[in-house]
GROMACS .gro file of N, CA and C in nm:
model
  372
    1MET      N    1  -7.105   9.426  -3.050
    1MET     CA    2  -7.062   9.454  -3.184
    1MET      C    3  -6.909   9.453  -3.193
    2ALA      N    4  -6.844   9.504  -3.091
    2ALA     CA    5  -6.698   9.507  -3.091
    2ALA      C    6  -6.642   9.366  -3.089
    3ALA      N    7  -6.712   9.277  -3.020
    3ALA     CA    8  -6.665   9.138  -3.014
    3ALA      C    9  -6.674   9.073  -3.152
    4ARG      N   10  -6.776   9.109  -3.229
    4ARG     CA   11  -6.792   9.051  -3.363
    4ARG      C   12  -6.683   9.100  -3.457
    5SER      N   13  -6.649   9.226  -3.450
    5SER     CA   14  -6.546   9.278  -3.540
    5SER      C   15  -6.409   9.219  -3.504
    6GLY      N   16  -6.387   9.188  -3.376
    6GLY     CA   17  -6.263   9.125  -3.335
    6GLY      C   18  -6.253   8.984  -3.391
    7LYS      N   19  -6.365   8.911  -3.389
    7LYS     CA   20  -6.366   8.776  -3.445
    7LYS      C   21  -6.349   8.781  -3.596
    8LEU      N   22  -6.410   8.881  -3.659
    8LEU     CA   23  -6.398   8.894  -3.803
    8LEU      C   24  -6.252   8.922  -3.842
    9GLY      N   25  -6.186   9.006  -3.765
    9GLY     CA   26  -6.045   9.036  -3.792
    9GLY      C   27  -5.958   8.912  -3.776
   10THR      N   28  -5.988   8.834  -3.675
   10THR     CA   29  -5.913   8.710  -3.653
   10THR      C   30  -5.933   8.613  -3.770
   11TRP      N   31  -6.058   8.604  -3.816
   11TRP     CA   32  -6.086   8.517  -3.930
   11TRP      C   33  -6.013   8.564  -4.056
   12ILE      N   34  -6.013   8.692  -4.078
   12ILE     CA   35  -5.945   8.746  -4.196
   12ILE      C   36  -5.795   8.719  -4.188
   13LYS      N   37  -5.736   8.742  -4.071
   13LYS     CA   38  -5.593   8.716  -4.053
   13LYS      C   39  -5.563   8.567  -4.075
   14MET      N   40  -5.650   8.483  -4.021
   14MET     CA   41  -5.631   8.339  -4.034
   14MET      C   42  -5.637   8.297  -4.181
   15LEU      N   43  -5.732   8.349  -4.257
   15LEU     CA   44  -5.744   8.316  -4.399
   15LEU      C   45  -5.623   8.367  -4.478
   16VAL      N   46  -5.575   8.486  -4.446
   16VAL     CA   47  -5.460   8.541  -4.517
   16VAL      C   48  -5.335   8.457  -4.488
   17VAL      N   49  -5.312   8.426  -4.361
   17VAL     CA   50  -5.195   8.346  -4.324
   17VAL      C   51  -5.207   8.205  -4.382
   18GLY      N   52  -5.323   8.144  -4.373
   18GLY     CA   53  -5.344   8.010  -4.429
   18GLY      C   54  -5.321   8.008  -4.579
   19GLY      N   55  -5.373   8.107  -4.648
   19GLY     CA   56  -5.351   8.116  -4.792
   19GLY      C   57  -5.205   8.135  -4.825
   20ALA      N   58  -5.135   8.218  -4.748
   20ALA     CA   59  -4.992   8.240  -4.772
   20ALA      C   60  -4.914   8.111  -4.750
   21VAL      N   61  -4.950   8.036  -4.648
   21VAL     CA   62  -4.880   7.909  -4.622
   21VAL      C   63  -4.912   7.807  -4.731
   22CYS      N   64  -5.039   7.795  -4.770
   22CYS     CA   65  -5.079   7.695  -4.869
   22CYS      C   66  -5.024   7.727  -5.008
   23VAL      N   67  -5.011   7.853  -5.042
   23VAL     CA   68  -4.961   7.889  -5.173
   23VAL      C   69  -4.810   7.914  -5.168
   24GLY      N   70  -4.765   7.980  -5.063
   24GLY     CA   71  -4.625   8.017  -5.052
   24GLY      C   72  -4.533   7.899  -5.027
   25GLY      N   73  -4.577   7.800  -4.952
   25GLY     CA   74  -4.494   7.683  -4.922
   25GLY      C   75  -4.454   7.608  -5.048
   26PRO      N   76  -4.551   7.562  -5.127
   26PRO     CA   77  -4.514   7.494  -5.251
   26PRO      C   78  -4.437   7.583  -5.348
   27ALA      N   79  -4.471   7.713  -5.351
   27ALA     CA   80  -4.398   7.804  -5.440
   27ALA      C   81  -4.251   7.813  -5.397
   28LEU      N   82  -4.226   7.818  -5.267
   28LEU     CA   83  -4.089   7.823  -5.217
   28LEU      C   84  -4.013   7.695  -5.253
   29VAL      N   85  -4.079   7.581  -5.239
   29VAL     CA   86  -4.015   7.454  -5.273
   29VAL      C   87  -3.980   7.450  -5.422
   30MET      N   88  -4.073   7.493  -5.506
   30MET     CA   89  -4.046   7.493  -5.650
   30MET      C   90  -3.933   7.589  -5.685
   31TRP      N   91  -3.922   7.699  -5.614
   31TRP     CA   92  -3.818   7.798  -5.641
   31TRP      C   93  -3.681   7.748  -5.596
   32VAL      N   94  -3.676   7.676  -5.482
   32VAL     CA   95  -3.550   7.630  -5.425
   32VAL      C   96  -3.502   7.500  -5.488
   33GLN      N   97  -3.592   7.414  -5.526
   33GLN     CA   98  -3.556   7.281  -5.578
   33GLN      C   99  -3.491   7.293  -5.716
   34PRO      N  100  -3.373   7.231  -5.732
   34PRO     CA  101  -3.307   7.238  -5.863
   34PRO      C  102  -3.376   7.148  -5.966
   35THR      N  103  -3.365   7.184  -6.092
   35THR     CA  104  -3.422   7.101  -6.198
   35THR      C  105  -3.327   6.985  -6.227
   36ASP      N  106  -3.374   6.889  -6.305
   36ASP     CA  107  -3.291   6.774  -6.340
   36ASP      C  108  -3.168   6.818  -6.418
   37GLU      N  109  -3.185   6.916  -6.507
   37GLU     CA  110  -3.071   6.963  -6.585
   37GLU      C  111  -2.966   7.030  -6.497
   38GLU      N  112  -3.010   7.106  -6.398
   38GLU     CA  113  -2.915   7.171  -6.307
   38GLU      C  114  -2.837   7.066  -6.227
   39LEU      N  115  -2.907   6.963  -6.182
   39LEU     CA  116  -2.838   6.856  -6.111
   39LEU      C  117  -2.739   6.783  -6.200
   40PHE      N  118  -2.779   6.758  -6.324
   40PHE     CA  119  -2.691   6.689  -6.418
   40PHE      C  120  -2.565   6.769  -6.445
   41LYS      N  121  -2.579   6.901  -6.456
   41LYS     CA  122  -2.463   6.987  -6.481
   41LYS      C  123  -2.367   6.988  -6.364
   42LYS      N  124  -2.417   6.962  -6.243
   42LYS     CA  125  -2.331   6.961  -6.125
   42LYS      C  126  -2.255   6.830  -6.108
   43TYR      N  127  -2.294   6.725  -6.183
   43TYR     CA  128  -2.219   6.599  -6.180
   43TYR      C  129  -2.078   6.624  -6.232
   44ASN      N  130  -1.985   6.540  -6.186
   44ASN     CA  131  -1.854   6.549  -6.249
   44ASN      C  132  -1.863   6.481  -6.385
   45PRO      N  133  -1.771   6.511  -6.476
   45PRO     CA  134  -1.782   6.459  -6.614
   45PRO      C  135  -1.790   6.307  -6.622
   46GLU      N  136  -1.722   6.237  -6.532
   46GLU     CA  137  -1.727   6.091  -6.534
   46GLU      C  138  -1.867   6.040  -6.504
   47LEU      N  139  -1.933   6.099  -6.403
   47LEU     CA  140  -2.069   6.059  -6.370
   47LEU      C  141  -2.167   6.097  -6.481
   48GLN      N  142  -2.143   6.211  -6.544
   48GLN     CA  143  -2.229   6.250  -6.656
   48GLN      C  144  -2.220   6.145  -6.768
   49LYS      N  145  -2.100   6.100  -6.797
   49LYS     CA  146  -2.080   6.001  -6.902
   49LYS      C  147  -2.151   5.870  -6.867
   50LYS      N  148  -2.135   5.825  -6.740
   50LYS     CA  149  -2.201   5.702  -6.698
   50LYS      C  150  -2.353   5.716  -6.704
   51SER      N  151  -2.401   5.832  -6.662
   51SER     CA  152  -2.545   5.855  -6.664
   51SER      C  153  -2.600   5.852  -6.805
   52LEU      N  154  -2.528   5.913  -6.898
   52LEU     CA  155  -2.572   5.911  -7.037
   52LEU      C  156  -2.567   5.770  -7.096
   53GLU      N  157  -2.467   5.692  -7.058
   53GLU     CA  158  -2.456   5.556  -7.108
   53GLU      C  159  -2.570   5.468  -7.057
   54ARG      N  160  -2.608   5.489  -6.932
   54ARG     CA  161  -2.711   5.403  -6.871
   54ARG      C  162  -2.852   5.453  -6.898
   55ARG      N  163  -2.865   5.570  -6.958
   55ARG     CA  164  -2.997   5.629  -6.981
   55ARG      C  165  -3.084   5.537  -7.067
   56TYR      N  166  -3.027   5.481  -7.173
   56TYR     CA  167  -3.102   5.393  -7.262
   56TYR      C  168  -3.148   5.269  -7.188
   57GLU      N  169  -3.059   5.210  -7.108
   57GLU     CA  170  -3.094   5.089  -7.032
   57GLU      C  171  -3.206   5.118  -6.933
   58LYS      N  172  -3.196   5.229  -6.863
   58LYS     CA  173  -3.300   5.265  -6.766
   58LYS      C  174  -3.433   5.289  -6.834
   59GLN      N  175  -3.430   5.357  -6.949
   59GLN     CA  176  -3.554   5.382  -7.022
   59GLN      C  177  -3.615   5.252  -7.070
   60LYS      N  178  -3.531   5.160  -7.116
   60LYS     CA  179  -3.580   5.030  -7.162
   60LYS      C  180  -3.641   4.951  -7.046
   61ASP      N  181  -3.575   4.951  -6.931
   61ASP     CA  182  -3.629   4.882  -6.813
   61ASP      C  183  -3.762   4.943  -6.771
   62PHE      N  184  -3.771   5.074  -6.773
   62PHE     CA  185  -3.895   5.140  -6.735
   62PHE      C  186  -4.007   5.105  -6.833
   63ASP      N  187  -3.975   5.105  -6.963
   63ASP     CA  188  -4.076   5.070  -7.062
   63ASP      C  189  -4.125   4.926  -7.044
   64GLU      N  190  -4.033   4.835  -7.014
   64GLU     CA  191  -4.073   4.696  -6.988
   64GLU      C  192  -4.161   4.687  -6.864
   65PHE      N  193  -4.126   4.764  -6.760
   65PHE     CA  194  -4.205   4.765  -6.638
   65PHE      C  195  -4.347   4.813  -6.665
   66VAL      N  196  -4.359   4.922  -6.741
   66VAL     CA  197  -4.491   4.976  -6.772
   66VAL      C  198  -4.570   4.878  -6.858
   67THR      N  199  -4.503   4.812  -6.951
   67THR     CA  200  -4.570   4.713  -7.034
   67THR      C  201  -4.624   4.598  -6.950
   68ARG      N  202  -4.541   4.550  -6.855
   68ARG     CA  203  -4.588   4.442  -6.766
   68ARG      C  204  -4.705   4.489  -6.681
   69LEU      N  205  -4.699   4.613  -6.631
   69LEU     CA  206  -4.811   4.664  -6.552
   69LEU      C  207  -4.939   4.670  -6.635
   70LYS      N  208  -4.926   4.709  -6.760
   70LYS     CA  209  -5.045   4.712  -6.847
   70LYS      C  210  -5.101   4.572  -6.866
   71GLU      N  211  -5.012   4.475  -6.883
   71GLU     CA  212  -5.058   4.336  -6.897
   71GLU      C  213  -5.128   4.290  -6.770
   72TYR      N  214  -5.070   4.322  -6.655
   72TYR     CA  215  -5.131   4.283  -6.528
   72TYR      C  216  -5.266   4.350  -6.508
   73SER      N  217  -5.279   4.475  -6.553
   73SER     CA  218  -5.404   4.547  -6.531
   73SER      C  219  -5.517   4.497  -6.620
   74ARG      N  220  -5.484   4.424  -6.728
   74ARG     CA  221  -5.589   4.367  -6.814
   74ARG      C  222  -5.666   4.256  -6.743
   75SER      N  223  -5.603   4.197  -6.645
   75SER     CA  224  -5.666   4.088  -6.572
   75SER      C  225  -5.773   4.143  -6.479
   76ASP      N  226  -5.867   4.056  -6.441
   76ASP     CA  227  -5.971   4.096  -6.346
   76ASP      C  228  -5.917   4.099  -6.203
   77LYS      N  229  -5.801   4.039  -6.185
   77LYS     CA  230  -5.741   4.031  -6.052
   77LYS      C  231  -5.665   4.159  -6.020
   78PRO      N  232  -5.641   4.184  -5.891
   78PRO     CA  233  -5.557   4.298  -5.855
   78PRO      C  234  -5.417   4.283  -5.915
   79ILE      N  235  -5.351   4.394  -5.939
   79ILE     CA  236  -5.220   4.393  -6.005
   79ILE      C  237  -5.119   4.310  -5.928
   80TRP      N  238  -5.118   4.321  -5.794
   80TRP     CA  239  -5.018   4.249  -5.717
   80TRP      C  240  -5.039   4.097  -5.725
   81VAL      N  241  -5.164   4.053  -5.738
   81VAL     CA  242  -5.191   3.910  -5.753
   81VAL      C  243  -5.144   3.863  -5.891
   82ALA      N  244  -5.177   3.941  -5.993
   82ALA     CA  245  -5.133   3.907  -6.129
   82ALA      C  246  -4.981   3.906  -6.137
   83GLN      N  247  -4.916   3.998  -6.067
   83GLN     CA  248  -4.770   4.003  -6.067
   83GLN      C  249  -4.712   3.879  -5.999
   84GLU      N  250  -4.771   3.838  -5.888
   84GLU     CA  251  -4.724   3.718  -5.818
   84GLU      C  252  -4.738   3.595  -5.907
   85GLU      N  253  -4.852   3.586  -5.979
   85GLU     CA  254  -4.871   3.473  -6.069
   85GLU      C  255  -4.768   3.474  -6.181
   86ALA      N  256  -4.741   3.591  -6.236
   86ALA     CA  257  -4.642   3.601  -6.344
   86ALA      C  258  -4.504   3.563  -6.293
   87LEU      N  259  -4.470   3.607  -6.172
   87LEU     CA  260  -4.341   3.571  -6.114
   87LEU      C  261  -4.331   3.420  -6.090
   88ARG      N  262  -4.442   3.361  -6.044
   88ARG     CA  263  -4.445   3.218  -6.021
   88ARG      C  264  -4.425   3.142  -6.153
   89LYS      N  265  -4.494   3.188  -6.258
   89LYS     CA  266  -4.478   3.123  -6.390
   89LYS      C  267  -4.334   3.140  -6.440
   90GLN      N  268  -4.278   3.259  -6.420
   90GLN     CA  269  -4.141   3.284  -6.465
   90GLN      C  270  -4.042   3.194  -6.390
   91LYS      N  271  -4.067   3.176  -6.260
   91LYS     CA  272  -3.979   3.091  -6.180
   91LYS      C  273  -3.990   2.946  -6.226
   92GLN      N  274  -4.112   2.900  -6.252
   92GLN     CA  275  -4.131   2.763  -6.300
   92GLN      C  276  -4.064   2.743  -6.435
   93GLU      N  277  -4.076   2.841  -6.522
   93GLU     CA  278  -4.011   2.833  -6.653
   93GLU      C  279  -3.860   2.831  -6.638
   94SER      N  280  -3.808   2.909  -6.546
   94SER     CA  281  -3.664   2.912  -6.522
   94SER      C  282  -3.616   2.776  -6.469
   95LEU      N  283  -3.691   2.718  -6.376
   95LEU     CA  284  -3.655   2.586  -6.323
   95LEU      C  285  -3.661   2.480  -6.431
   96ARG      N  286  -3.763   2.488  -6.517
   96ARG     CA  287  -3.776   2.392  -6.626
   96ARG      C  288  -3.657   2.406  -6.722
   97GLN      N  289  -3.621   2.530  -6.753
   97GLN     CA  290  -3.508   2.553  -6.842
   97GLN      C  291  -3.377   2.504  -6.781
   98ASP      N  292  -3.362   2.525  -6.650
   98ASP     CA  293  -3.242   2.475  -6.581
   98ASP      C  294  -3.233   2.323  -6.587
   99SER      N  295  -3.347   2.256  -6.567
   99SER     CA  296  -3.345   2.110  -6.573
   99SER      C  297  -3.313   2.062  -6.714
  100LEU      N  298  -3.366   2.131  -6.815
  100LEU     CA  299  -3.333   2.094  -6.953
  100LEU      C  300  -3.184   2.114  -6.980
  101ASN      N  301  -3.130   2.223  -6.931
  101ASN     CA  302  -2.987   2.249  -6.949
  101ASN      C  303  -2.903   2.142  -6.879
  102THR      N  304  -2.947   2.101  -6.760
  102THR     CA  305  -2.875   1.998  -6.686
  102THR      C  306  -2.878   1.865  -6.762
  103GLU      N  307  -2.994   1.829  -6.815
  103GLU     CA  308  -3.006   1.706  -6.892
  103GLU      C  309  -2.920   1.712  -7.017
  104GLU      N  310  -2.920   1.827  -7.082
  104GLU     CA  311  -2.838   1.844  -7.202
  104GLU      C  312  -2.690   1.833  -7.169
  105ALA      N  313  -2.649   1.891  -7.057
  105ALA     CA  314  -2.509   1.882  -7.015
  105ALA      C  315  -2.472   1.737  -6.985
  106LYS      N  316  -2.563   1.663  -6.921
  106LYS     CA  317  -2.537   1.521  -6.894
  106LYS      C  318  -2.522   1.444  -7.023
  107ALA      N  319  -2.609   1.474  -7.121
  107ALA     CA  320  -2.603   1.404  -7.249
  107ALA      C  321  -2.471   1.435  -7.320
  108ARG      N  322  -2.428   1.560  -7.317
  108ARG     CA  323  -2.300   1.596  -7.378
  108ARG      C  324  -2.184   1.527  -7.309
  109LYS      N  325  -2.192   1.522  -7.176
  109LYS     CA  326  -2.086   1.458  -7.099
  109LYS      C  327  -2.079   1.309  -7.133
  110GLU      N  328  -2.195   1.248  -7.145
  110GLU     CA  329  -2.201   1.106  -7.179
  110GLU      C  330  -2.146   1.082  -7.319
  111ALA      N  331  -2.181   1.171  -7.412
  111ALA     CA  332  -2.130   1.156  -7.550
  111ALA      C  333  -1.979   1.174  -7.553
  112MET      N  334  -1.927   1.264  -7.474
  112MET     CA  335  -1.782   1.285  -7.468
  112MET      C  336  -1.713   1.162  -7.409
  113ARG      N  337  -1.776   1.100  -7.311
  113ARG     CA  338  -1.719   0.978  -7.250
  113ARG      C  339  -1.714   0.865  -7.352
  114LYS      N  340  -1.821   0.854  -7.429
  114LYS     CA  341  -1.825   0.748  -7.530
  114LYS      C  342  -1.717   0.771  -7.636
  115GLU      N  343  -1.699   0.897  -7.675
  115GLU     CA  344  -1.598   0.930  -7.775
  115GLU      C  345  -1.457   0.901  -7.724
  116SER      N  346  -1.436   0.929  -7.597
  116SER     CA  347  -1.301   0.910  -7.543
  116SER      C  348  -1.276   0.765  -7.501
  117GLY      N  349  -1.379   0.683  -7.499
  117GLY     CA  350  -1.362   0.543  -7.467
  117GLY      C  351  -1.378   0.512  -7.320
  118LEU      N  352  -1.421   0.606  -7.239
  118LEU     CA  353  -1.444   0.581  -7.098
  118LEU      C  354  -1.577   0.510  -7.081
  119SER      N  355  -1.590   0.438  -6.972
  119SER     CA  356  -1.718   0.371  -6.946
  119SER      C  357  -1.821   0.476  -6.906
  120PRO      N  358  -1.945   0.463  -6.951
  120PRO     CA  359  -2.049   0.561  -6.921
  120PRO      C  360  -2.086   0.567  -6.773
  121SER      N  361  -2.059   0.463  -6.698
  121SER     CA  362  -2.104   0.462  -6.559
  121SER      C  363  -2.002   0.524  -6.463
  122SER      N  364  -1.881   0.551  -6.506
  122SER     CA  365  -1.783   0.608  -6.415
  122SER      C  366  -1.813   0.757  -6.393
  123ASN      N  367  -1.804   0.800  -6.270
  123ASN     CA  368  -1.841   0.937  -6.234
  123ASN      C  369  -1.719   1.025  -6.208
  124LYS      N  370  -1.603   0.991  -6.257
  124LYS     CA  371  -1.484   1.070  -6.229
  124LYS      C  372  -1.464   1.179  -6.329
   0.00000   0.00000   0.00000
């Protein structure tokens, strides 16, 4: 019987200590960790100004990111596959736009040569 009460005491101590660690640890972190406002107040005024200026841009970027994630999640494919496809399409569109810009620049250059009286075939 004495052996049982010793084991019971050990179990009770273990539960009390485990509960204190599981509840007390996160409570201590929440108590010690500063809030966002406290961190912002500790910035120097120049950094506060920059942070306030960039806040709108960051919020806009985040909103665009979430919107793209929602679009990707509508697909039956995993998000990372849909994202890769979207990036591939964006890259192809960018390359197509670059080639159009290059052709347009060549056409402008050719028109300028004709206006100035230079031969169209000279590459100087």
